[in-house]
């Protein structure tokens, strides 16, 4: 069937699929590699203004790396899923506002660099673009790694929560190291306080429960089987934050990132063609 005969949404989804498929290596490997290099160069003062920590370069890079996940999930976004994602977006802003104003549940922190437009001068407008994909990536990864066991809620939901919090054990030390944000009192885990992870357990639990209710798992699994690039955003995550953690000698987060990479290898998600 010619593309002109497809509904408008289906045409957009197919074009997005084609775009990601044709540029998998660039999106999943080149972008995070360049991202790591430019963030490290910025942190070391090697890039001049306005290139150093340019918020629009950062947001553009993140948006590009999110494309595989967006393209993969797009056909599954029903009204119910849209409502769930909207509720999580609102939760993300709300809990971050509380965190900035009170220091709970993540600890007292402040942003160290400009991350683009801010909501009420306190929270990055792009915050859901940072948080929600982490949860969705962890959810998809666990569906594949757990196999038949993922059908059981008592196994699936806790496993995804652990995977989400584990991803922050990789991300937060690297983000602190390059100066994305800092915690007022520092922290025992590479400058990150343990309270932060209590907050992540809370937010991960809320997000996982909402996503679990909002999406049809059978359709997610069918899409995962048919869409080889659906977890490429997680490949980017492993490369970007793994490289930064290695550079700063954050060895526990670096090893954890290798663990996520091994999980992707196990489920055959490093299958994109070489350049």
CSV table of C-alpha atoms in Angstrom, one decimal:
chain,number,residue,atom,x,y,z
A,1,UNK,CA,0.0,0.0,0.0
A,2,UNK,CA,1.4,3.4,-0.9
A,3,UNK,CA,2.1,5.8,1.9
A,4,UNK,CA,-0.4,8.2,0.6
A,5,UNK,CA,-3.2,5.7,1.3
A,6,UNK,CA,-2.2,5.4,4.9
A,7,UNK,CA,-3.8,7.5,7.7
A,8,UNK,CA,-1.8,10.6,8.6
A,9,UNK,CA,-0.6,9.2,11.9
A,10,UNK,CA,0.5,5.9,10.3
A,11,UNK,CA,2.4,7.9,7.6
A,12,UNK,CA,4.2,9.9,10.3
A,13,UNK,CA,5.0,6.8,12.3
A,14,UNK,CA,6.4,4.9,9.3
A,15,UNK,CA,8.6,7.9,8.2
A,16,UNK,CA,9.9,8.1,11.8
A,17,UNK,CA,10.6,4.4,11.7
A,18,UNK,CA,12.5,4.8,8.4
A,19,UNK,CA,14.5,7.8,9.7
A,20,UNK,CA,15.6,5.9,12.8
A,21,UNK,CA,16.4,2.7,10.9
A,22,UNK,CA,18.5,4.5,8.3
A,23,UNK,CA,20.5,6.4,11.0
A,24,UNK,CA,20.8,3.9,13.8
A,25,UNK,CA,24.5,4.0,14.2
A,26,UNK,CA,24.6,7.8,14.1
A,27,UNK,CA,21.8,8.1,16.7
A,28,UNK,CA,22.8,5.4,19.1
A,29,UNK,CA,26.6,5.6,18.9
A,30,UNK,CA,27.9,8.8,17.3
A,31,UNK,CA,25.6,11.2,19.2
A,32,UNK,CA,26.3,9.9,22.7
A,33,UNK,CA,30.0,9.6,21.9
A,34,UNK,CA,30.1,13.3,20.7
A,35,UNK,CA,27.9,14.2,23.7
A,36,UNK,CA,30.3,12.7,26.2
A,37,UNK,CA,33.3,14.4,24.5
A,38,UNK,CA,31.6,17.8,24.4
A,39,UNK,CA,30.4,17.5,28.0
A,40,UNK,CA,33.8,16.5,29.2
A,41,UNK,CA,35.4,19.3,27.2
A,42,UNK,CA,33.0,21.8,28.7
A,43,UNK,CA,33.6,20.5,32.2
A,44,UNK,CA,37.4,20.9,31.7
A,45,UNK,CA,37.0,24.4,30.3
A,46,UNK,CA,38.2,23.4,26.9
A,47,UNK,CA,35.2,24.8,25.0
A,48,UNK,CA,34.6,28.5,24.6
A,49,UNK,CA,31.3,30.2,25.0
A,50,UNK,CA,28.7,29.8,23.6
A,51,UNK,CA,29.7,26.2,22.9
A,52,UNK,CA,30.5,25.2,26.5
A,53,UNK,CA,27.4,23.6,28.1
A,54,UNK,CA,25.2,25.1,25.4
A,55,UNK,CA,21.7,24.2,26.6
A,56,UNK,CA,20.2,24.0,23.1
A,57,UNK,CA,23.0,21.7,21.9
A,58,UNK,CA,22.4,19.5,25.0
A,59,UNK,CA,18.6,19.4,24.5
A,60,UNK,CA,19.0,18.7,20.7
A,61,UNK,CA,21.4,15.8,21.4
A,62,UNK,CA,19.1,14.4,24.0
A,63,UNK,CA,16.1,14.7,21.7
A,64,UNK,CA,17.9,12.9,18.9
A,65,UNK,CA,19.0,10.1,21.2
A,66,UNK,CA,15.3,9.7,22.3
A,67,UNK,CA,14.1,9.2,18.7
A,68,UNK,CA,14.4,5.4,18.7
A,69,UNK,CA,12.3,5.1,21.8
A,70,UNK,CA,9.7,7.7,20.6
A,71,UNK,CA,9.4,5.9,17.2
A,72,UNK,CA,9.1,2.6,18.9
A,73,UNK,CA,6.5,3.5,21.3
A,74,UNK,CA,4.5,5.9,19.1
A,75,UNK,CA,2.2,3.2,17.5
A,76,UNK,CA,1.2,2.1,21.0
A,77,UNK,CA,0.2,5.4,22.4
A,78,UNK,CA,-3.6,5.2,22.9
A,79,UNK,CA,-5.8,7.7,24.7
A,80,UNK,CA,-5.2,5.7,27.9
A,81,UNK,CA,-1.4,5.8,27.4
A,82,UNK,CA,-1.6,9.5,26.6
A,83,UNK,CA,-3.4,10.1,29.9
A,84,UNK,CA,-0.8,8.1,31.8
A,85,UNK,CA,2.1,9.9,30.2
A,86,UNK,CA,0.4,13.3,30.8
A,87,UNK,CA,-0.1,12.4,34.5
A,88,UNK,CA,3.5,11.4,34.8
A,89,UNK,CA,4.7,14.6,33.1
A,90,UNK,CA,2.7,16.5,35.7
A,91,UNK,CA,4.1,14.4,38.5
A,92,UNK,CA,7.6,14.9,37.3
A,93,UNK,CA,7.2,18.7,37.4
A,94,UNK,CA,5.4,18.6,40.8
A,95,UNK,CA,7.9,16.4,42.6
A,96,UNK,CA,10.8,18.4,41.2
A,97,UNK,CA,9.3,21.7,42.4
A,98,UNK,CA,8.9,20.2,45.9
A,99,UNK,CA,12.5,18.9,45.7
A,100,UNK,CA,13.8,22.4,44.7
A,101,UNK,CA,11.8,24.2,47.4
A,102,UNK,CA,12.1,21.8,50.3
A,103,UNK,CA,15.1,19.5,49.7
A,104,UNK,CA,12.8,16.4,49.7
A,105,UNK,CA,12.6,13.8,48.5
A,106,UNK,CA,16.0,14.1,46.6
A,107,UNK,CA,18.1,16.1,49.0
A,108,UNK,CA,19.0,19.8,48.8
A,109,UNK,CA,20.4,20.5,45.3
A,110,UNK,CA,20.7,23.2,42.7
A,111,UNK,CA,21.3,23.1,38.9
A,112,UNK,CA,24.8,24.0,38.0
A,113,UNK,CA,24.3,24.7,34.3
A,114,UNK,CA,21.6,26.1,32.1
A,115,UNK,CA,19.4,23.2,30.9
A,116,UNK,CA,17.2,25.3,28.7
A,117,UNK,CA,13.9,27.1,29.5
A,118,UNK,CA,12.8,26.9,33.1
A,119,UNK,CA,9.2,26.6,34.5
A,120,UNK,CA,8.7,29.3,37.1
A,121,UNK,CA,12.4,29.8,37.1
A,122,UNK,CA,12.9,26.6,39.1
A,123,UNK,CA,12.5,23.4,37.0
A,124,UNK,CA,13.7,22.7,33.5
A,125,UNK,CA,10.9,22.6,31.0
A,126,UNK,CA,12.4,19.6,29.3
A,127,UNK,CA,12.4,17.6,32.6
A,128,UNK,CA,10.0,14.9,31.4
A,129,UNK,CA,12.3,14.3,28.4
A,130,UNK,CA,15.0,13.4,30.9
A,131,UNK,CA,13.0,11.3,33.3
A,132,UNK,CA,10.2,9.4,31.5
A,133,UNK,CA,12.5,7.7,28.9
A,134,UNK,CA,14.6,6.3,31.7
A,135,UNK,CA,11.5,4.6,33.1
A,136,UNK,CA,10.3,3.4,29.8
A,137,UNK,CA,13.7,2.0,28.8
A,138,UNK,CA,13.9,0.2,32.1
A,139,UNK,CA,10.4,-1.2,31.6
A,140,UNK,CA,11.1,-2.5,28.1
A,141,UNK,CA,14.5,-3.9,29.1
A,142,UNK,CA,12.9,-5.9,32.0
A,143,UNK,CA,10.1,-7.2,29.7
A,144,UNK,CA,12.8,-8.8,27.5
A,145,UNK,CA,15.2,-9.9,30.2
A,146,UNK,CA,12.6,-11.5,32.4
A,147,UNK,CA,10.8,-13.3,29.6
A,148,UNK,CA,7.8,-15.3,30.9
A,149,UNK,CA,8.4,-14.1,34.4
A,150,UNK,CA,7.5,-10.6,33.3
A,151,UNK,CA,3.9,-11.7,33.1
A,152,UNK,CA,3.8,-11.7,36.9
A,153,UNK,CA,3.1,-8.3,38.4
A,154,UNK,CA,4.9,-9.2,41.7
A,155,UNK,CA,8.1,-9.8,39.7
A,156,UNK,CA,7.8,-7.3,36.9
A,157,UNK,CA,7.0,-4.1,38.8
A,158,UNK,CA,9.7,-4.5,41.5
A,159,UNK,CA,12.3,-5.5,38.8
A,160,UNK,CA,11.6,-2.4,36.8
A,161,UNK,CA,11.8,-0.2,39.9
A,162,UNK,CA,15.2,-1.6,40.7
A,163,UNK,CA,16.3,-1.1,37.1
A,164,UNK,CA,15.2,2.5,37.1
A,165,UNK,CA,17.0,3.3,40.4
A,166,UNK,CA,20.0,1.4,39.1
A,167,UNK,CA,20.1,3.7,36.1
A,168,UNK,CA,20.2,6.7,38.4
A,169,UNK,CA,23.1,5.1,40.2
A,170,UNK,CA,24.8,5.5,36.8
A,171,UNK,CA,23.5,8.9,35.8
A,172,UNK,CA,23.6,11.0,38.9
A,173,UNK,CA,27.3,10.6,39.8
A,174,UNK,CA,28.2,11.5,36.1
A,175,UNK,CA,25.9,14.5,36.1
A,176,UNK,CA,27.4,15.8,39.3
A,177,UNK,CA,30.9,15.2,38.0
A,178,UNK,CA,30.3,17.4,34.9
A,179,UNK,CA,28.3,20.0,36.9
A,180,UNK,CA,24.7,19.5,35.8
A,181,UNK,CA,23.7,19.8,39.4
A,182,UNK,CA,25.2,19.7,42.8
A,183,UNK,CA,24.0,18.6,46.3
A,184,UNK,CA,24.5,21.2,49.0
A,185,UNK,CA,25.9,18.7,51.5
A,186,UNK,CA,27.5,16.4,49.0
A,187,UNK,CA,27.1,12.7,49.4
A,188,UNK,CA,28.8,9.4,50.1
A,189,UNK,CA,28.1,8.0,46.7
A,190,UNK,CA,30.3,10.2,44.4
A,191,UNK,CA,28.8,13.4,45.7
A,192,UNK,CA,25.2,12.1,45.7
A,193,UNK,CA,23.4,11.7,49.0
A,194,UNK,CA,21.5,8.5,49.8
A,195,UNK,CA,18.3,10.5,50.3
A,196,UNK,CA,18.3,11.1,46.6
A,197,UNK,CA,17.9,7.4,46.0
A,198,UNK,CA,15.0,7.2,48.5
A,199,UNK,CA,13.4,9.9,46.3
A,200,UNK,CA,14.1,7.9,43.2
A,201,UNK,CA,12.5,4.8,44.7
A,202,UNK,CA,9.4,6.8,45.3
A,203,UNK,CA,9.3,8.4,41.8
A,204,UNK,CA,10.2,5.1,40.1
A,205,UNK,CA,7.4,3.3,41.9
A,206,UNK,CA,4.9,5.9,40.9
A,207,UNK,CA,6.1,6.0,37.3
A,208,UNK,CA,6.3,2.2,36.9
A,209,UNK,CA,2.9,1.6,38.3
A,210,UNK,CA,1.4,4.3,36.0
A,211,UNK,CA,3.2,3.0,32.9
A,212,UNK,CA,2.3,-0.6,33.7
A,213,UNK,CA,-1.4,0.4,33.8
A,214,UNK,CA,-1.3,2.7,30.8
A,215,UNK,CA,0.3,0.4,28.2
A,216,UNK,CA,-0.8,-3.0,26.9
A,217,UNK,CA,2.1,-5.3,27.6
A,218,UNK,CA,1.3,-7.8,24.9
A,219,UNK,CA,1.4,-5.0,22.3
A,220,UNK,CA,4.6,-3.7,23.8
A,221,UNK,CA,6.2,-7.1,23.5
A,222,UNK,CA,5.0,-7.5,19.9
A,223,UNK,CA,6.4,-4.1,19.0
A,224,UNK,CA,9.7,-5.0,20.8
A,225,UNK,CA,10.0,-8.2,18.7
A,226,UNK,CA,9.3,-6.4,15.5
A,227,UNK,CA,11.3,-3.2,16.2
A,228,UNK,CA,15.0,-3.8,16.5
A,229,UNK,CA,15.9,-0.2,17.4
A,230,UNK,CA,13.4,0.3,20.3
A,231,UNK,CA,16.0,0.2,23.0
A,232,UNK,CA,18.7,2.1,21.1
A,233,UNK,CA,18.1,5.0,23.5
A,234,UNK,CA,19.4,2.8,26.3
A,235,UNK,CA,22.5,2.0,24.2
A,236,UNK,CA,23.1,5.7,24.0
A,237,UNK,CA,22.6,5.9,27.8
A,238,UNK,CA,25.3,3.2,28.4
A,239,UNK,CA,27.8,5.0,26.1
A,240,UNK,CA,27.2,8.6,27.2
A,241,UNK,CA,27.2,8.1,31.0
A,242,UNK,CA,29.5,5.1,31.0
A,243,UNK,CA,32.2,7.1,29.3
A,244,UNK,CA,31.8,10.1,31.6
A,245,UNK,CA,31.9,7.9,34.7
A,246,UNK,CA,35.1,6.2,33.5
A,247,UNK,CA,36.7,9.5,32.8
A,248,UNK,CA,36.1,10.7,36.3
A,249,UNK,CA,37.0,7.4,37.9
A,250,UNK,CA,33.5,6.7,39.1
A,251,UNK,CA,34.1,3.0,39.0
A,252,UNK,CA,30.9,1.6,40.6
A,253,UNK,CA,28.6,3.6,38.2
A,254,UNK,CA,31.0,2.6,35.3
A,255,UNK,CA,30.6,-1.1,36.1
A,256,UNK,CA,26.8,-0.7,36.5
A,257,UNK,CA,26.7,0.9,33.0
A,258,UNK,CA,28.6,-2.1,31.7
A,259,UNK,CA,26.0,-4.3,33.3
A,260,UNK,CA,23.2,-2.6,31.5
A,261,UNK,CA,25.2,-3.0,28.3
A,262,UNK,CA,25.6,-6.7,29.0
A,263,UNK,CA,21.8,-7.0,29.5
A,264,UNK,CA,21.3,-5.3,26.1
A,265,UNK,CA,23.8,-7.7,24.5
A,266,UNK,CA,22.0,-10.6,26.1
A,267,UNK,CA,18.7,-9.7,24.5
A,268,UNK,CA,20.4,-8.9,21.2
A,269,UNK,CA,19.9,-5.2,21.2
A,270,UNK,CA,23.4,-4.4,20.0
A,271,UNK,CA,22.3,-5.6,16.5
A,272,UNK,CA,22.4,-2.3,14.6
A,273,UNK,CA,24.6,-2.4,11.5
A,274,UNK,CA,28.1,-0.8,11.6
A,275,UNK,CA,28.5,2.5,9.9
